[in-house]
Amino acid sequence: MIRIDDELPHEASAREAMLDRAFGPARFVKTCERLREGRSPAEGLSFIARAGEMPVGTLRFWHVDAGGVPALMLGPLAVDERLRSVGIGGTLIEVGLARAAELGHRAIILVGDAPYYARFGFRRALAERLALPGPVDAARFLAQEIVPGGLALASGLVRATGALTPSSSLTGGGHRRLAA
C-alpha cells in the first residue's frame, strides 16, 4: 500500500538520492533549479510517497512571483523507477494541488510534459505571458489557476520569492551546482 505523507526533515538524503536517480546531475543546471536554489520549499507543500516505510516518491512546491502575481512552482516530481506506472506521481500531484488550494494559493506553474500534466488542469495558454529566468522549451512551460483568474494579471519574469534556507543565507547557496 502506498501512502502520501508530509516530508520530514530527516528524509532529505532519501529525497535527494531519489531525485539523483530520476534526473541525474543535469537536474542542477535546469532553469527551474535557479528558482529553487537557496530557497526553502513552500510551507506544508513537501510530500513523500511511501511503500511501507520506504520513500518511493517525492513532490515539492516553491513560492514564486509569476510576473507580478504570487504563485507556486511545482517540482521536482520523482517516483522510484520500479513503481513509475502505478499512479504514484498522479496521486502526489492530486494531494499537492488539494493542499495548495486548502492553504489559499491561487496559481501554480511548472515545466513538464504537457500531455501528462493536462489531466491535472495545467495548460500552456496560462503561462504564455510569463518568462522563466533561463532557457526552457516553451511547450513545456505550463500553469494552472487554482482560483479562476489567479493568473489574469500575470505578465513578465518569474522570480523566486520563497524563504532563504539557513545555509544559503550564510554561504550564498544551498544546493550543489555543476559547471555550465
CSV table of N, CA and C in Angstrom, one decimal:
chain,number,residue,atom,x,y,z
A,1,MET,N,0.8,-1.2,0.0
A,1,MET,CA,0.0,0.0,0.0
A,1,MET,C,0.9,1.3,0.0
A,2,ILE,N,0.5,2.2,-0.8
A,2,ILE,CA,1.3,3.5,-0.9
A,2,ILE,C,0.5,4.5,-0.1
A,3,ARG,N,1.2,5.3,0.7
A,3,ARG,CA,0.6,6.4,1.4
A,3,ARG,C,1.4,7.7,1.1
A,4,ILE,N,0.8,8.8,1.1
A,4,ILE,CA,1.4,10.1,0.9
A,4,ILE,C,1.4,10.8,2.3
A,5,ASP,N,2.6,11.3,2.7
A,5,ASP,CA,2.8,11.9,3.9
A,5,ASP,C,3.6,13.3,3.7
A,6,ASP,N,3.5,14.1,4.7
A,6,ASP,CA,4.4,15.3,4.6
A,6,ASP,C,5.8,14.8,4.7
A,7,GLU,N,6.7,15.5,4.0
A,7,GLU,CA,8.1,15.1,4.1
A,7,GLU,C,8.6,15.6,5.5
A,8,LEU,N,9.5,14.7,6.1
A,8,LEU,CA,10.1,15.1,7.4
A,8,LEU,C,11.5,15.5,7.1
A,9,PRO,N,12.0,16.4,8.0
A,9,PRO,CA,13.4,16.9,7.8
A,9,PRO,C,14.5,15.8,7.6
A,10,HIS,N,14.4,14.7,8.4
A,10,HIS,CA,15.4,13.7,8.3
A,10,HIS,C,15.3,12.9,7.0
A,11,GLU,N,14.4,13.2,6.1
A,11,GLU,CA,14.2,12.4,4.9
A,11,GLU,C,14.9,13.1,3.7
A,12,ALA,N,15.7,14.2,4.0
A,12,ALA,CA,16.3,15.0,2.9
A,12,ALA,C,17.3,14.1,2.1
A,13,SER,N,18.1,13.2,2.7
A,13,SER,CA,19.0,12.5,1.9
A,13,SER,C,18.3,11.4,1.1
A,14,ALA,N,17.3,10.8,1.6
A,14,ALA,CA,16.5,9.9,0.8
A,14,ALA,C,15.8,10.6,-0.4
A,15,ARG,N,15.3,11.8,-0.2
A,15,ARG,CA,14.7,12.5,-1.3
A,15,ARG,C,15.8,12.9,-2.3
A,16,GLU,N,16.9,13.4,-1.9
A,16,GLU,CA,18.0,13.8,-2.8
A,16,GLU,C,18.5,12.6,-3.6
A,17,ALA,N,18.6,11.4,-3.0
A,17,ALA,CA,19.0,10.2,-3.7
A,17,ALA,C,18.0,9.8,-4.8
A,18,MET,N,16.7,9.9,-4.4
A,18,MET,CA,15.6,9.6,-5.4
A,18,MET,C,15.7,10.6,-6.6
A,19,LEU,N,15.9,11.8,-6.3
A,19,LEU,CA,16.0,12.8,-7.4
A,19,LEU,C,17.2,12.6,-8.3
A,20,ASP,N,18.3,12.2,-7.6
A,20,ASP,CA,19.6,11.9,-8.4
A,20,ASP,C,19.3,10.7,-9.3
A,21,ARG,N,18.6,9.7,-8.8
A,21,ARG,CA,18.4,8.5,-9.7
A,21,ARG,C,17.4,8.9,-10.8
A,22,ALA,N,16.4,9.7,-10.5
A,22,ALA,CA,15.4,10.1,-11.5
A,22,ALA,C,16.0,11.0,-12.6
A,23,PHE,N,16.8,12.0,-12.2
A,23,PHE,CA,17.2,13.1,-13.1
A,23,PHE,C,18.7,13.2,-13.4
A,24,GLY,N,19.5,12.5,-12.5
A,24,GLY,CA,20.9,12.6,-12.7
A,24,GLY,C,21.4,14.0,-12.4
A,25,PRO,N,22.7,14.2,-12.6
A,25,PRO,CA,23.3,15.5,-12.2
A,25,PRO,C,22.8,16.7,-13.1
A,26,ALA,N,22.2,16.4,-14.2
A,26,ALA,CA,21.7,17.5,-15.1
A,26,ALA,C,20.6,18.3,-14.4
A,27,ARG,N,20.0,17.8,-13.3
A,27,ARG,CA,18.9,18.5,-12.7
A,27,ARG,C,19.4,19.8,-12.1
A,28,PHE,N,20.7,19.9,-11.8
A,28,PHE,CA,21.2,21.1,-11.1
A,28,PHE,C,21.5,22.2,-12.1
A,29,VAL,N,21.4,22.0,-13.4
A,29,VAL,CA,21.6,23.1,-14.3
A,29,VAL,C,20.3,23.5,-15.0
A,30,LYS,N,19.2,23.0,-14.6
A,30,LYS,CA,17.9,23.3,-15.2
A,30,LYS,C,17.5,24.7,-14.7
A,31,THR,N,16.7,25.4,-15.5
A,31,THR,CA,16.2,26.7,-15.2
A,31,THR,C,15.4,26.7,-13.9
A,32,CYS,N,14.5,25.7,-13.7
A,32,CYS,CA,13.7,25.7,-12.5
A,32,CYS,C,14.6,25.6,-11.3
A,33,GLU,N,15.7,25.0,-11.4
A,33,GLU,CA,16.6,24.9,-10.2
A,33,GLU,C,17.1,26.3,-9.8
A,34,ARG,N,17.2,27.2,-10.7
A,34,ARG,CA,17.6,28.6,-10.3
A,34,ARG,C,16.5,29.2,-9.4
A,35,LEU,N,15.3,28.8,-9.6
A,35,LEU,CA,14.2,29.4,-8.8
A,35,LEU,C,14.1,28.7,-7.4
A,36,ARG,N,14.6,27.4,-7.3
A,36,ARG,CA,14.6,26.7,-6.0
A,36,ARG,C,15.9,26.9,-5.2
A,37,GLU,N,17.0,27.2,-5.9
A,37,GLU,CA,18.3,27.3,-5.4
A,37,GLU,C,18.4,28.2,-4.2
A,38,GLY,N,18.8,27.7,-3.0
A,38,GLY,CA,19.0,28.5,-1.8
A,38,GLY,C,17.7,28.9,-1.1
A,39,ARG,N,16.6,28.3,-1.6
A,39,ARG,CA,15.2,28.6,-1.0
A,39,ARG,C,14.7,27.4,-0.3
A,40,SER,N,13.8,27.6,0.6
A,40,SER,CA,13.0,26.6,1.3
A,40,SER,C,11.7,26.3,0.5
A,41,PRO,N,11.3,25.1,0.4
A,41,PRO,CA,10.0,24.8,-0.2
A,41,PRO,C,8.9,25.5,0.5
A,42,ALA,N,7.7,25.7,-0.1
A,42,ALA,CA,6.6,26.3,0.5
A,42,ALA,C,6.1,25.5,1.7
A,43,GLU,N,5.8,26.1,2.7
A,43,GLU,CA,5.4,25.5,4.0
A,43,GLU,C,4.2,24.6,3.7
A,44,GLY,N,4.3,23.4,4.2
A,44,GLY,CA,3.2,22.4,4.1
A,44,GLY,C,3.0,21.8,2.7
A,45,LEU,N,4.0,22.0,1.8
A,45,LEU,CA,3.8,21.5,0.4
A,45,LEU,C,5.0,20.7,0.0
A,46,SER,N,5.6,19.9,0.9
A,46,SER,CA,6.6,18.9,0.6
A,46,SER,C,6.1,17.5,0.9
A,47,PHE,N,6.1,16.6,0.0
A,47,PHE,CA,5.4,15.3,0.2
A,47,PHE,C,6.4,14.2,-0.2
A,48,ILE,N,6.2,13.1,0.6
A,48,ILE,CA,6.9,11.8,0.3
A,48,ILE,C,5.8,10.7,0.1
A,49,ALA,N,5.9,9.9,-0.9
A,49,ALA,CA,5.1,8.7,-1.1
A,49,ALA,C,5.9,7.6,-0.5
A,50,ARG,N,5.2,6.7,0.3
A,50,ARG,CA,5.9,5.6,0.9
A,50,ARG,C,5.2,4.3,0.6
A,51,ALA,N,6.0,3.3,0.4
A,51,ALA,CA,5.6,1.9,0.3
A,51,ALA,C,6.1,1.3,1.6
A,52,GLY,N,5.2,1.1,2.6
A,52,GLY,CA,5.7,0.7,3.9
A,52,GLY,C,6.4,1.9,4.5
A,53,GLU,N,7.7,1.7,4.9
A,53,GLU,CA,8.5,2.9,5.4
A,53,GLU,C,9.5,3.4,4.3
A,54,MET,N,9.5,2.8,3.2
A,54,MET,CA,10.4,3.1,2.1
A,54,MET,C,9.9,4.3,1.3
A,55,PRO,N,10.6,5.4,1.2
A,55,PRO,CA,10.3,6.5,0.3
A,55,PRO,C,10.3,6.1,-1.2
A,56,VAL,N,9.2,6.3,-1.9
A,56,VAL,CA,9.2,5.8,-3.3
A,56,VAL,C,8.7,7.0,-4.2
A,57,GLY,N,8.5,8.1,-3.7
A,57,GLY,CA,8.1,9.3,-4.5
A,57,GLY,C,8.3,10.6,-3.7
A,58,THR,N,8.4,11.7,-4.4
A,58,THR,CA,8.6,13.0,-3.8
A,58,THR,C,8.0,14.1,-4.7
A,59,LEU,N,7.5,15.1,-4.0
A,59,LEU,CA,7.0,16.3,-4.7
A,59,LEU,C,7.1,17.4,-3.8
A,60,ARG,N,7.6,18.6,-4.3
A,60,ARG,CA,7.6,19.8,-3.5
A,60,ARG,C,7.1,21.0,-4.4
A,61,PHE,N,6.7,22.0,-3.7
A,61,PHE,CA,6.2,23.2,-4.3
A,61,PHE,C,7.0,24.4,-3.7
A,62,TRP,N,7.2,25.4,-4.5
A,62,TRP,CA,8.0,26.6,-4.1
A,62,TRP,C,7.3,27.9,-4.4
A,63,HIS,N,7.6,28.9,-3.6
A,63,HIS,CA,7.0,30.2,-3.8
A,63,HIS,C,7.7,30.9,-4.9
A,64,VAL,N,6.9,31.5,-5.8
A,64,VAL,CA,7.5,32.4,-6.9
A,64,VAL,C,6.6,33.6,-7.1
A,65,ASP,N,7.1,34.6,-7.7
A,65,ASP,CA,6.4,35.7,-8.2
A,65,ASP,C,6.3,35.4,-9.7
A,66,ALA,N,5.1,35.2,-10.2
A,66,ALA,CA,4.8,34.9,-11.6
A,66,ALA,C,4.4,36.1,-12.3
A,67,GLY,N,5.3,36.9,-12.8
A,67,GLY,CA,5.0,38.1,-13.5
A,67,GLY,C,4.1,39.1,-12.7
A,68,GLY,N,4.5,39.3,-11.4
A,68,GLY,CA,3.7,40.2,-10.6
A,68,GLY,C,2.6,39.6,-9.8
A,69,VAL,N,2.4,38.2,-9.9
A,69,VAL,CA,1.4,37.5,-9.2
A,69,VAL,C,2.0,36.4,-8.3
A,70,PRO,N,1.6,36.4,-7.0
A,70,PRO,CA,2.1,35.3,-6.2
A,70,PRO,C,1.6,33.9,-6.7
A,71,ALA,N,2.5,33.0,-6.8
A,71,ALA,CA,2.2,31.6,-7.3
A,71,ALA,C,3.1,30.6,-6.7
A,72,LEU,N,2.8,29.4,-7.0
A,72,LEU,CA,3.7,28.3,-6.6
A,72,LEU,C,4.3,27.7,-7.9
A,73,MET,N,5.5,27.1,-7.7
A,73,MET,CA,6.1,26.3,-8.8
A,73,MET,C,6.1,24.8,-8.3
A,74,LEU,N,5.6,24.0,-9.1
A,74,LEU,CA,5.6,22.5,-8.8
A,74,LEU,C,6.8,21.9,-9.3
A,75,GLY,N,7.4,21.1,-8.4
A,75,GLY,CA,8.6,20.3,-8.9
A,75,GLY,C,9.8,20.4,-7.9
A,76,PRO,N,10.7,19.5,-8.0
A,76,PRO,CA,10.6,18.3,-8.9
A,76,PRO,C,9.6,17.2,-8.4
A,77,LEU,N,9.1,16.5,-9.3
A,77,LEU,CA,8.3,15.3,-9.0
A,77,LEU,C,9.1,14.1,-9.5
A,78,ALA,N,9.3,13.1,-8.6
A,78,ALA,CA,10.0,11.9,-8.9
A,78,ALA,C,9.4,10.7,-8.2
A,79,VAL,N,9.4,9.6,-9.0
A,79,VAL,CA,8.9,8.3,-8.4
A,79,VAL,C,10.0,7.3,-8.7
A,80,ASP,N,10.2,6.4,-7.7
A,80,ASP,CA,11.1,5.2,-7.9
A,80,ASP,C,10.8,4.5,-9.2
A,81,GLU,N,11.9,4.3,-10.0
A,81,GLU,CA,11.7,3.7,-11.3
A,81,GLU,C,10.9,2.4,-11.4
A,82,ARG,N,11.0,1.6,-10.3
A,82,ARG,CA,10.2,0.3,-10.3
A,82,ARG,C,8.7,0.5,-10.1
A,83,LEU,N,8.3,1.7,-9.8
A,83,LEU,CA,6.9,2.0,-9.5
A,83,LEU,C,6.3,3.1,-10.3
A,84,ARG,N,6.9,3.4,-11.4
A,84,ARG,CA,6.5,4.6,-12.2
A,84,ARG,C,5.2,4.5,-12.9
A,85,SER,N,4.6,3.3,-13.1
A,85,SER,CA,3.4,3.1,-13.8
A,85,SER,C,2.2,2.8,-13.0
A,86,VAL,N,2.3,3.0,-11.7
A,86,VAL,CA,1.2,2.6,-10.8
A,86,VAL,C,0.4,3.8,-10.2
A,87,GLY,N,0.7,5.0,-10.7
A,87,GLY,CA,-0.1,6.2,-10.3
A,87,GLY,C,0.4,7.0,-9.1
A,88,ILE,N,1.6,6.7,-8.7
A,88,ILE,CA,2.1,7.4,-7.5
A,88,ILE,C,2.3,8.9,-7.8
A,89,GLY,N,2.9,9.2,-9.0
A,89,GLY,CA,3.1,10.6,-9.4
A,89,GLY,C,1.8,11.4,-9.4
A,90,GLY,N,0.8,10.8,-10.1
A,90,GLY,CA,-0.5,11.4,-10.1
A,90,GLY,C,-1.1,11.7,-8.8
A,91,THR,N,-1.0,10.7,-7.9
A,91,THR,CA,-1.5,10.8,-6.5
A,91,THR,C,-0.8,12.0,-5.8
A,92,LEU,N,0.6,12.0,-5.9
A,92,LEU,CA,1.3,13.1,-5.3
A,92,LEU,C,0.8,14.5,-5.8
A,93,ILE,N,0.6,14.6,-7.1
A,93,ILE,CA,0.1,15.8,-7.7
A,93,ILE,C,-1.3,16.2,-7.1
A,94,GLU,N,-2.2,15.2,-7.1
A,94,GLU,CA,-3.5,15.5,-6.6
A,94,GLU,C,-3.5,15.9,-5.2
A,95,VAL,N,-2.7,15.2,-4.3
A,95,VAL,CA,-2.6,15.6,-2.9
A,95,VAL,C,-2.0,17.0,-2.8
A,96,GLY,N,-1.0,17.3,-3.6
A,96,GLY,CA,-0.3,18.6,-3.6
A,96,GLY,C,-1.3,19.7,-4.0
A,97,LEU,N,-2.0,19.5,-5.1
A,97,LEU,CA,-3.0,20.5,-5.6
A,97,LEU,C,-4.0,20.8,-4.5
A,98,ALA,N,-4.6,19.7,-3.9
A,98,ALA,CA,-5.6,19.9,-2.9
A,98,ALA,C,-5.1,20.7,-1.7
A,99,ARG,N,-3.9,20.4,-1.3
A,99,ARG,CA,-3.3,21.1,-0.1
A,99,ARG,C,-3.0,22.5,-0.5
A,100,ALA,N,-2.5,22.8,-1.7
A,100,ALA,CA,-2.3,24.2,-2.1
A,100,ALA,C,-3.5,25.0,-2.1
A,101,ALA,N,-4.6,24.4,-2.6
A,101,ALA,CA,-5.9,25.0,-2.5
A,101,ALA,C,-6.4,25.3,-1.1
A,102,GLU,N,-6.2,24.3,-0.2
A,102,GLU,CA,-6.6,24.5,1.2
A,102,GLU,C,-5.8,25.6,1.9
A,103,LEU,N,-4.5,25.8,1.4
A,103,LEU,CA,-3.7,26.8,2.0
A,103,LEU,C,-3.9,28.2,1.4
A,104,GLY,N,-4.8,28.3,0.4
A,104,GLY,CA,-5.2,29.5,-0.1
A,104,GLY,C,-4.4,30.0,-1.3
A,105,HIS,N,-3.6,29.1,-1.9
A,105,HIS,CA,-2.8,29.5,-3.1
A,105,HIS,C,-3.7,29.7,-4.3
A,106,ARG,N,-3.3,30.5,-5.2
A,106,ARG,CA,-4.2,30.8,-6.4
A,106,ARG,C,-3.8,30.3,-7.7
A,107,ALA,N,-2.5,30.0,-7.8
A,107,ALA,CA,-1.9,29.6,-9.1
A,107,ALA,C,-0.7,28.8,-9.0
A,108,ILE,N,-0.4,27.9,-10.0
A,108,ILE,CA,0.8,27.1,-10.0
A,108,ILE,C,1.4,27.0,-11.4
A,109,ILE,N,2.7,27.1,-11.4
A,109,ILE,CA,3.4,27.0,-12.7
A,109,ILE,C,4.3,25.7,-12.6
A,110,LEU,N,4.7,25.2,-13.8
A,110,LEU,CA,5.7,24.1,-13.8
A,110,LEU,C,6.3,24.0,-15.2
A,111,VAL,N,7.4,23.3,-15.3
A,111,VAL,CA,7.9,22.9,-16.6
A,111,VAL,C,7.9,21.4,-16.6
A,112,GLY,N,7.1,20.8,-17.6
A,112,GLY,CA,6.9,19.4,-17.6
A,112,GLY,C,6.2,19.0,-18.9
A,113,ASP,N,5.9,17.7,-19.0
A,113,ASP,CA,5.3,17.1,-20.1
A,113,ASP,C,3.8,17.5,-20.2
A,114,ALA,N,3.5,18.3,-21.2
A,114,ALA,CA,2.1,18.8,-21.3
A,114,ALA,C,1.1,17.8,-21.3
A,115,PRO,N,1.2,16.7,-22.1
A,115,PRO,CA,0.1,15.7,-22.1
A,115,PRO,C,-0.1,15.1,-20.7
A,116,TYR,N,1.0,14.9,-20.0
A,116,TYR,CA,0.8,14.3,-18.6
A,116,TYR,C,0.1,15.3,-17.7
A,117,TYR,N,0.6,16.5,-17.6
A,117,TYR,CA,0.1,17.5,-16.7
A,117,TYR,C,-1.3,18.1,-17.1
A,118,ALA,N,-1.7,17.9,-18.3
A,118,ALA,CA,-3.0,18.4,-18.8
A,118,ALA,C,-4.1,17.8,-18.0
A,119,ARG,N,-4.0,16.5,-17.6
A,119,ARG,CA,-5.1,15.9,-16.9
A,119,ARG,C,-5.3,16.4,-15.5
A,120,PHE,N,-4.3,17.2,-15.0
A,120,PHE,CA,-4.4,17.9,-13.7
A,120,PHE,C,-4.8,19.4,-13.9
A,121,GLY,N,-5.1,19.8,-15.1
A,121,GLY,CA,-5.6,21.2,-15.3
A,121,GLY,C,-4.5,22.2,-15.7
A,122,PHE,N,-3.3,21.7,-16.0
A,122,PHE,CA,-2.2,22.6,-16.4
A,122,PHE,C,-2.3,22.8,-17.9
A,123,ARG,N,-2.1,24.1,-18.3
A,123,ARG,CA,-2.2,24.5,-19.7
A,123,ARG,C,-1.1,25.4,-20.1
A,124,ARG,N,-0.7,25.3,-21.3
A,124,ARG,CA,0.3,26.3,-21.9
A,124,ARG,C,-0.2,27.7,-21.9
A,125,ALA,N,-1.5,27.8,-22.3
A,125,ALA,CA,-2.0,29.1,-22.5
A,125,ALA,C,-1.9,30.0,-21.3
A,126,LEU,N,-2.0,29.5,-20.1
A,126,LEU,CA,-2.0,30.2,-18.9
A,126,LEU,C,-0.6,30.8,-18.6
A,127,ALA,N,0.4,30.2,-19.2
A,127,ALA,CA,1.8,30.6,-19.0
A,127,ALA,C,2.4,31.5,-20.1
A,128,GLU,N,1.6,31.7,-21.1
A,128,GLU,CA,2.2,32.4,-22.3
A,128,GLU,C,2.7,33.8,-22.1
A,129,ARG,N,2.2,34.5,-21.1
A,129,ARG,CA,2.6,35.9,-20.8
A,129,ARG,C,3.8,35.9,-19.8
A,130,LEU,N,4.2,34.7,-19.4
A,130,LEU,CA,5.3,34.6,-18.4
A,130,LEU,C,6.6,34.2,-19.1
A,131,ALA,N,7.7,34.5,-18.4
A,131,ALA,CA,9.0,34.1,-18.9
A,131,ALA,C,9.8,33.5,-17.7
A,132,LEU,N,10.6,32.5,-17.9
A,132,LEU,CA,11.5,31.9,-16.9
A,132,LEU,C,12.9,32.5,-17.0
A,133,PRO,N,13.6,32.6,-16.0
A,133,PRO,CA,15.0,33.2,-16.0
A,133,PRO,C,16.0,32.3,-16.6
A,134,GLY,N,15.8,31.7,-17.7
A,134,GLY,CA,16.8,30.8,-18.4
A,134,GLY,C,16.1,30.1,-19.5
A,135,PRO,N,16.8,29.3,-20.2
A,135,PRO,CA,16.3,28.5,-21.3
A,135,PRO,C,15.3,27.4,-20.9
A,136,VAL,N,14.2,27.3,-21.6
A,136,VAL,CA,13.2,26.3,-21.4
A,136,VAL,C,12.4,26.1,-22.7
A,137,ASP,N,12.0,24.9,-22.9
A,137,ASP,CA,11.1,24.6,-24.1
A,137,ASP,C,9.7,25.2,-23.7
A,138,ALA,N,9.3,26.2,-24.5
A,138,ALA,CA,8.1,26.9,-24.2
A,138,ALA,C,6.9,26.0,-24.1
A,139,ALA,N,6.9,24.9,-24.9
A,139,ALA,CA,5.7,24.0,-24.9
A,139,ALA,C,5.6,23.2,-23.6
A,140,ARG,N,6.7,23.2,-22.8
A,140,ARG,CA,6.7,22.5,-21.5
A,140,ARG,C,6.4,23.5,-20.3
A,141,PHE,N,6.3,24.8,-20.6
A,141,PHE,CA,6.1,25.7,-19.5
A,141,PHE,C,4.6,25.9,-19.4
A,142,LEU,N,4.0,25.4,-18.3
A,142,LEU,CA,2.6,25.3,-18.1
A,142,LEU,C,2.1,26.0,-16.8
A,143,ALA,N,0.8,26.2,-16.7
A,143,ALA,CA,0.3,26.8,-15.5
A,143,ALA,C,-1.1,26.3,-15.3
A,144,GLN,N,-1.5,26.5,-14.0
A,144,GLN,CA,-2.9,26.2,-13.6
A,144,GLN,C,-3.4,27.3,-12.6
A,145,GLU,N,-4.6,27.7,-12.8
A,145,GLU,CA,-5.2,28.6,-11.9
A,145,GLU,C,-6.1,27.8,-10.9
A,146,ILE,N,-5.7,27.8,-9.6
A,146,ILE,CA,-6.5,27.1,-8.6
A,146,ILE,C,-7.8,27.9,-8.4
A,147,VAL,N,-7.6,29.2,-8.4
A,147,VAL,CA,-8.7,30.1,-8.3
A,147,VAL,C,-8.9,30.7,-9.7
A,148,PRO,N,-10.1,30.7,-10.3
A,148,PRO,CA,-10.2,31.2,-11.7
A,148,PRO,C,-9.8,32.7,-11.7
A,149,GLY,N,-9.0,33.0,-12.7
A,149,GLY,CA,-8.4,34.4,-12.8
A,149,GLY,C,-7.2,34.6,-12.0
A,150,GLY,N,-6.6,33.5,-11.4
A,150,GLY,CA,-5.5,33.6,-10.5
A,150,GLY,C,-4.2,34.1,-11.2
A,151,LEU,N,-4.2,34.0,-12.5
A,151,LEU,CA,-3.0,34.5,-13.3
A,151,LEU,C,-3.4,35.6,-14.3
A,152,ALA,N,-4.6,36.1,-14.2
A,152,ALA,CA,-5.1,37.1,-15.1
A,152,ALA,C,-4.2,38.3,-15.2
A,153,LEU,N,-3.6,38.7,-14.2
A,153,LEU,CA,-2.8,39.9,-14.2
A,153,LEU,C,-1.3,39.6,-14.3
A,154,ALA,N,-1.0,38.3,-14.5
A,154,ALA,CA,0.4,37.9,-14.5
A,154,ALA,C,1.0,38.2,-15.9
A,155,SER,N,2.2,38.8,-15.9
A,155,SER,CA,2.9,39.1,-17.1
A,155,SER,C,4.4,39.4,-16.8
A,156,GLY,N,5.3,38.7,-17.4
A,156,GLY,CA,6.7,39.0,-17.2
A,156,GLY,C,7.5,37.9,-16.6
A,157,LEU,N,8.6,38.2,-16.0
A,157,LEU,CA,9.5,37.2,-15.5
A,157,LEU,C,9.0,36.6,-14.2
A,158,VAL,N,9.3,35.3,-14.1
A,158,VAL,CA,9.1,34.5,-12.9
A,158,VAL,C,10.3,34.6,-12.0
A,159,ARG,N,10.1,35.0,-10.7
A,159,ARG,CA,11.2,35.2,-9.8
A,159,ARG,C,11.0,34.3,-8.5
A,160,ALA,N,12.0,33.9,-7.9
A,160,ALA,CA,11.9,33.2,-6.6
A,160,ALA,C,11.5,34.1,-5.5
A,161,THR,N,10.6,33.7,-4.7
A,161,THR,CA,10.3,34.5,-3.5
A,161,THR,C,10.2,33.8,-2.2
A,162,GLY,N,10.5,32.5,-2.2
A,162,GLY,CA,10.4,31.7,-1.0
A,162,GLY,C,11.5,32.1,0.0
A,163,ALA,N,11.3,31.7,1.2
A,163,ALA,CA,12.3,31.9,2.3
A,163,ALA,C,13.6,31.3,1.9
A,164,LEU,N,14.7,32.0,2.3
A,164,LEU,CA,16.0,31.5,2.1
A,164,LEU,C,16.3,30.4,3.0
A,165,THR,N,17.0,29.4,2.6
A,165,THR,CA,17.4,28.3,3.5
A,165,THR,C,18.5,28.9,4.4
A,166,PRO,N,18.6,28.3,5.6
A,166,PRO,CA,19.6,28.8,6.6
A,166,PRO,C,21.0,28.8,6.0
A,167,SER,N,21.4,27.7,5.2
A,167,SER,CA,22.7,27.6,4.7
A,167,SER,C,22.9,28.6,3.6
A,168,SER,N,21.9,28.9,2.8
A,168,SER,CA,22.1,29.9,1.7
A,168,SER,C,22.3,31.3,2.2
A,169,SER,N,21.7,31.6,3.3
A,169,SER,CA,21.9,33.0,3.8
A,169,SER,C,23.3,33.1,4.4
A,170,LEU,N,24.0,32.0,4.7
A,170,LEU,CA,25.3,32.1,5.3
A,170,LEU,C,26.4,31.9,4.2
A,171,THR,N,26.1,31.1,3.2
A,171,THR,CA,27.1,30.7,2.2
A,171,THR,C,26.8,31.1,0.8
A,172,GLY,N,25.6,31.7,0.6
A,172,GLY,CA,25.3,32.1,-0.8
A,172,GLY,C,24.7,31.1,-1.7
A,173,GLY,N,24.4,29.9,-1.2
A,173,GLY,CA,23.8,28.8,-2.0
A,173,GLY,C,23.5,27.7,-1.1
A,174,GLY,N,22.4,26.9,-1.4
A,174,GLY,CA,22.0,25.8,-0.6
A,174,GLY,C,22.1,24.5,-1.4
A,175,HIS,N,22.4,24.5,-2.7
A,175,HIS,CA,22.4,23.3,-3.5
A,175,HIS,C,23.7,23.1,-4.2
A,176,ARG,N,24.0,21.9,-4.6
A,176,ARG,CA,25.1,21.6,-5.4
A,176,ARG,C,24.9,22.3,-6.8
A,177,ARG,N,26.0,22.7,-7.4
A,177,ARG,CA,26.0,23.3,-8.7
A,177,ARG,C,27.0,22.7,-9.6
A,178,LEU,N,26.7,22.4,-10.8
A,178,LEU,CA,27.6,21.9,-11.7
A,178,LEU,C,28.1,23.0,-12.6
A,179,ALA,N,29.3,22.9,-13.1
A,179,ALA,CA,29.8,23.9,-14.1
A,179,ALA,C,29.0,23.9,-15.3
A,180,ALA,N,28.7,25.0,-15.9
A,180,ALA,CA,27.8,25.1,-17.1
A,180,ALA,C,28.7,25.0,-18.3
